[in-house]
Coordinates of C-alpha atoms and ligand atoms in Angstrom, one line a residue:
M260 CA -25.7 -7.6 10.8
N261 CA -27.8 -6.2 13.9
L262 CA -26.8 -3.6 15.8
R263 CA -24.8 -5.9 18.6
S264 CA -23.0 -7.5 16.4
I265 CA -22.0 -4.3 14.7
R266 CA -20.9 -3.3 18.3
E267 CA -18.9 -5.6 18.9
K268 CA -17.5 -5.6 15.9
E269 CA -16.4 -2.1 16.1
N270 CA -14.5 -2.7 20.0
K271 CA -12.6 -5.4 18.3
L272 CA -11.7 -3.5 15.2
R273 CA -10.8 0.0 18.0
K274 CA -8.7 -2.9 19.6
T275 CA -6.9 -4.2 16.8
M276 CA -6.7 -0.5 15.3
I277 CA -4.6 0.6 17.8
Q278 CA -2.5 -2.1 18.1
I279 CA -1.8 -1.6 14.4
A280 CA -1.2 2.5 14.5
K281 CA 1.6 1.6 17.9
L282 CA 3.2 -1.0 15.5
T283 CA 3.3 0.8 12.4
Y284 CA 5.0 3.9 14.6
S285 CA 7.4 1.7 16.2
K286 CA 8.6 0.0 13.0
G287 CA 9.4 2.8 12.0
M288 CA 7.2 3.3 9.2
I289 CA 5.6 6.4 10.2
A290 CA 6.6 9.9 11.8
A291 CA 4.7 11.7 14.6
S292 CA 1.1 11.8 12.9
D293 CA 1.7 10.3 10.1
G294 CA -0.3 8.1 8.0
N295 CA -3.4 6.6 8.8
M296 CA -5.7 3.4 9.0
S297 CA -9.2 2.4 8.4
A298 CA -11.7 -1.1 8.6
K299 CA -15.0 -0.7 7.5
I300 CA -17.8 -2.1 10.2
A301 CA -20.2 -2.5 8.3
E302 CA -22.2 -1.1 5.2
N303 CA -21.5 2.7 5.7
R304 CA -19.4 2.7 8.5
F305 CA -16.2 2.5 8.9
L306 CA -13.2 2.9 11.6
V307 CA -10.8 5.5 11.2
T308 CA -7.7 7.1 12.8
P309 CA -7.8 10.9 13.7
S310 CA -6.2 13.4 11.9
G311 CA -3.0 15.2 13.6
L312 CA -3.0 13.2 16.3
F313 CA 0.6 11.1 17.3
K314 CA 0.3 7.7 16.0
G315 CA 2.1 6.3 19.1
F316 CA 0.0 7.4 22.3
L317 CA -3.5 6.5 20.6
E318 CA -6.5 5.5 22.2
E319 CA -9.2 3.6 21.5
S320 CA -11.4 6.7 22.1
D321 CA -9.4 8.5 20.0
L322 CA -10.7 6.9 16.8
V323 CA -13.7 8.4 14.3
V324 CA -16.7 6.3 12.6
I325 CA -17.8 7.9 9.8
D326 CA -20.0 7.3 6.9
Q327 CA -19.5 6.6 3.4
N328 CA -19.5 10.0 2.0
G329 CA -16.7 10.6 5.4
D330 CA -18.9 12.7 7.5
V331 CA -18.4 11.9 11.1
I332 CA -21.1 10.0 13.1
E333 CA -19.3 9.2 16.1
G334 CA -15.9 10.8 17.9
N335 CA -14.2 13.6 19.5
H336 CA -11.8 14.7 16.5
G337 CA -12.0 15.3 12.7
P338 CA -11.3 12.1 10.8
S339 CA -8.0 11.5 8.9
S340 CA -7.1 14.1 6.4
E341 CA -6.6 11.5 3.6
L342 CA -9.8 9.8 4.3
M343 CA -11.1 10.0 0.9
M344 CA -8.3 8.0 -0.7
H345 CA -9.9 5.2 1.9
L346 CA -13.3 6.0 0.5
K347 CA -11.8 5.4 -2.9
A348 CA -10.7 1.9 -2.0
Y349 CA -13.8 0.4 -0.6
E350 CA -15.9 1.8 -3.6
M351 CA -12.7 0.0 -5.7
R352 CA -12.8 -3.3 -4.0
S353 CA -15.8 -5.0 -2.7
D354 CA -13.6 -8.0 -1.4
I355 CA -11.8 -5.7 1.6
E356 CA -12.4 -5.0 4.7
A357 CA -9.4 -2.8 5.6
V358 CA -6.4 0.2 4.3
V359 CA -3.1 0.8 6.0
H360 CA -1.4 4.3 4.6
A361 CA 2.3 5.1 6.0
H362 CA 5.4 6.4 4.9
P363 CA 8.0 3.9 4.8
P364 CA 11.3 5.4 4.1
V365 CA 12.8 2.8 1.7
I366 CA 10.1 2.1 -0.3
T367 CA 8.8 5.6 -0.6
A368 CA 12.4 6.5 -1.0
F369 CA 12.7 4.3 -4.4
S370 CA 10.0 6.3 -5.4
V371 CA 11.3 9.5 -5.0
A372 CA 15.0 8.1 -6.5
G373 CA 12.4 7.0 -10.2
I374 CA 12.9 3.4 -9.6
D375 CA 10.2 1.0 -10.6
L376 CA 10.0 -2.3 -8.8
T377 CA 6.8 -3.9 -10.6
E378 CA 8.7 -6.6 -12.0
A379 CA 9.2 -8.9 -9.0
I380 CA 12.7 -9.1 -7.8
L381 CA 12.0 -11.4 -4.9
P382 CA 9.6 -14.7 -5.0
E383 CA 8.0 -14.0 -2.1
T384 CA 6.3 -10.6 -3.7
I385 CA 4.9 -12.2 -5.9
F386 CA 3.0 -14.6 -3.0
I387 CA 2.4 -11.6 -0.9
L388 CA 1.7 -8.8 -2.7
G389 CA 1.6 -9.6 -6.3
E390 CA 2.6 -7.1 -8.2
I391 CA 3.9 -3.5 -6.3
K392 CA 2.7 -0.6 -8.4
F393 CA 3.6 3.2 -8.3
A394 CA 1.0 5.3 -8.8
Q395 CA 1.9 8.8 -10.1
Y396 CA 2.7 11.6 -7.5
S397 CA -0.6 13.8 -6.5
T398 CA -1.1 16.1 -3.6
P399 CA -1.4 14.7 -0.6
T400 CA -5.2 15.3 1.2
T401 CA -6.0 16.7 -2.2
E402 CA -9.1 15.2 -4.1
D403 CA -5.9 13.9 -6.8
V404 CA -5.2 10.9 -4.4
P405 CA -8.2 9.3 -4.6
K406 CA -8.1 9.6 -8.1
A407 CA -4.0 8.6 -8.5
I408 CA -5.0 5.6 -7.0
E409 CA -8.1 4.8 -8.5
N410 CA -7.5 2.3 -11.0
L411 CA -4.2 0.7 -9.7
I412 CA -6.4 0.0 -6.6
R413 CA -8.9 -2.5 -8.6
Q414 CA -6.6 -4.8 -9.5
H415 CA -3.6 -4.4 -6.7
D416 CA -3.2 -4.7 -2.5
A417 CA 0.1 -3.0 -2.5
L418 CA 0.8 0.9 -4.0
V419 CA 3.4 3.2 -3.6
L420 CA 1.8 6.8 -3.8
T421 CA 4.9 8.3 -5.4
R422 CA 7.4 10.7 -3.3
H423 CA 4.4 10.2 -0.9
G424 CA 4.1 6.5 1.2
S425 CA 2.4 3.3 0.8
L426 CA -1.3 2.1 0.2
T427 CA -2.4 -1.7 1.3
V428 CA -5.7 -3.0 1.6
G429 CA -6.9 -6.6 3.4
K430 CA -9.8 -8.6 4.4
T431 CA -8.4 -7.3 8.0
L432 CA -6.2 -4.9 9.5
E433 CA -3.6 -7.7 10.1
E434 CA -3.6 -8.6 6.7
A435 CA -3.2 -4.7 5.1
Y436 CA -1.0 -4.0 7.9
Q437 CA 1.4 -7.5 7.0
K438 CA 1.5 -6.3 3.1
L439 CA 2.8 -2.8 4.7
E440 CA 5.7 -4.7 6.3
S441 CA 5.6 -7.2 3.7
L442 CA 6.5 -4.1 1.1
E443 CA 9.0 -2.2 3.3
H444 CA 11.1 -5.6 3.6
T445 CA 11.5 -6.4 0.2
A446 CA 12.4 -2.6 -0.5
K447 CA 15.2 -2.8 2.1
I448 CA 16.4 -6.3 0.7
I449 CA 16.6 -4.8 -2.9
S450 CA 18.0 -1.4 -1.2
E451 CA 21.0 -3.5 0.5
A452 CA 21.9 -5.3 -2.9
V453 CA 21.8 -2.1 -5.0
K454 CA 24.3 -0.7 -2.4
L455 CA 26.3 -4.1 -2.5
R456 CA 26.5 -3.2 -6.9
G457 CA 27.9 -0.4 -6.2
G458 CA 24.5 1.5 -6.7
K459 CA 23.3 -0.2 -9.7
M460 CA 20.0 -1.6 -9.6
V461 CA 19.3 -5.3 -9.7
A462 CA 17.9 -7.4 -12.1
P463 CA 14.2 -9.3 -12.2
L464 CA 13.4 -12.8 -11.8
P465 CA 13.6 -13.7 -15.6
S466 CA 9.9 -13.9 -16.9
N467 CA 9.6 -17.2 -17.1
E468 CA 10.1 -17.3 -13.7
I469 CA 7.3 -14.8 -12.7
D470 CA 5.1 -16.6 -15.0
K471 CA 6.0 -20.3 -12.8
L472 CA 5.2 -18.2 -9.3
W473 CA 1.9 -16.3 -10.6
E474 CA 0.8 -20.2 -11.1
I475 CA 2.0 -21.5 -8.3
N476 CA 0.1 -18.6 -6.5
E477 CA -3.0 -19.1 -8.8
K478 CA -3.6 -22.6 -7.4
L479 CA -2.4 -22.1 -4.1
T480 CA -5.2 -18.7 -3.2
G481 CA -6.6 -18.9 -6.3
K482 CA -5.7 -15.0 -7.3
K483 CA -5.4 -14.3 -10.6
R484 CA -2.3 -12.4 -11.7
P485 CA -3.5 -8.4 -12.8
G486 CA -3.8 -7.7 -16.4
K487 CA -2.3 -5.2 -18.0
I488 CA -4.1 -1.6 -17.2
N489 CA -4.8 1.1 -20.0
D490 CA -5.0 4.0 -18.4
I491 CA -1.1 4.8 -18.4
S492 CA -2.0 7.9 -17.0
N493 CA -2.4 6.4 -14.3
E494 CA 0.9 4.5 -13.6
G495 CA 4.2 5.9 -12.7
P496 CA 6.9 6.5 -12.6
I497 CA 7.7 5.7 -15.4
S498 CA 11.3 6.0 -15.1
H499 CA 13.2 7.2 -17.7
E500 CA 15.8 7.6 -15.8
L501 CA 16.3 4.6 -14.7
I502 CA 16.6 3.4 -18.6
A503 CA 19.0 5.9 -19.2
K504 CA 21.0 4.6 -16.4
T505 CA 21.0 0.5 -17.2
V506 CA 21.8 1.1 -21.2
M507 CA 24.4 3.8 -19.5
D508 CA 25.8 1.0 -17.8
V509 CA 25.4 -2.4 -20.5
L510 CA 27.5 0.6 -22.4
K511 CA 29.9 0.4 -19.9
E512 CA 30.3 -3.3 -19.4
M513 CA 30.6 -3.5 -22.9
N514 CA 33.7 -1.3 -23.0
F515 CA 31.7 1.7 -25.2
Q516 CA 32.2 4.1 -22.9
Ligands
ZN675 ZN1 0.5 10.5 4.4

């Protein structure tokens, strides 16, 4: 890529990033200065949102250009405090060019409640998001965050950062944002269904239906179903409370209690 086409790409990305930042704020996926976005301009050149500025009022000139070490190349502000998480995602995935981190309230609430949504409940989840994976809790802005997502982001485009927020990736900023919106919408539907059941968790799709959906998805997109990740230390939350609650619910229905 020559210098002129790098500049052209950067200018387009600046416009899109501002639109996505405002959309993320107006849709309630973040509050105030929460969240951050990044996009790959070229090898070793990334556009990121600045640290501490209100996303609803962000302007193109507020955005920061960094290299792959997180050092600022251009910009009047410090880069996002979750920069290392973004750079880790690019390091693990050569196929992506955009990362969006937000604090969507409903899906984050599922992680606070210790309810895992890895097994698909809605068919669209498989088509748009693949599997929703929950990364174990890690202290925001520390080196623990990139470590917590390292293995999961290899195979998954939509992660929930336990008790924190979401991380979605894509080939473009629009795609990473669409996954965020879809992730939160899925959580809203499931949350409504759980309320209708008086607080009882809903069942996932039957496994044969999940298999069928993955087959269709592979034919349509060429994207393979993710395999099991061996490193369970990177998975979370393993919801023992949910398992216990489900067992109690079953026992109640069978009149053993
Ligand atoms: Zn955050």
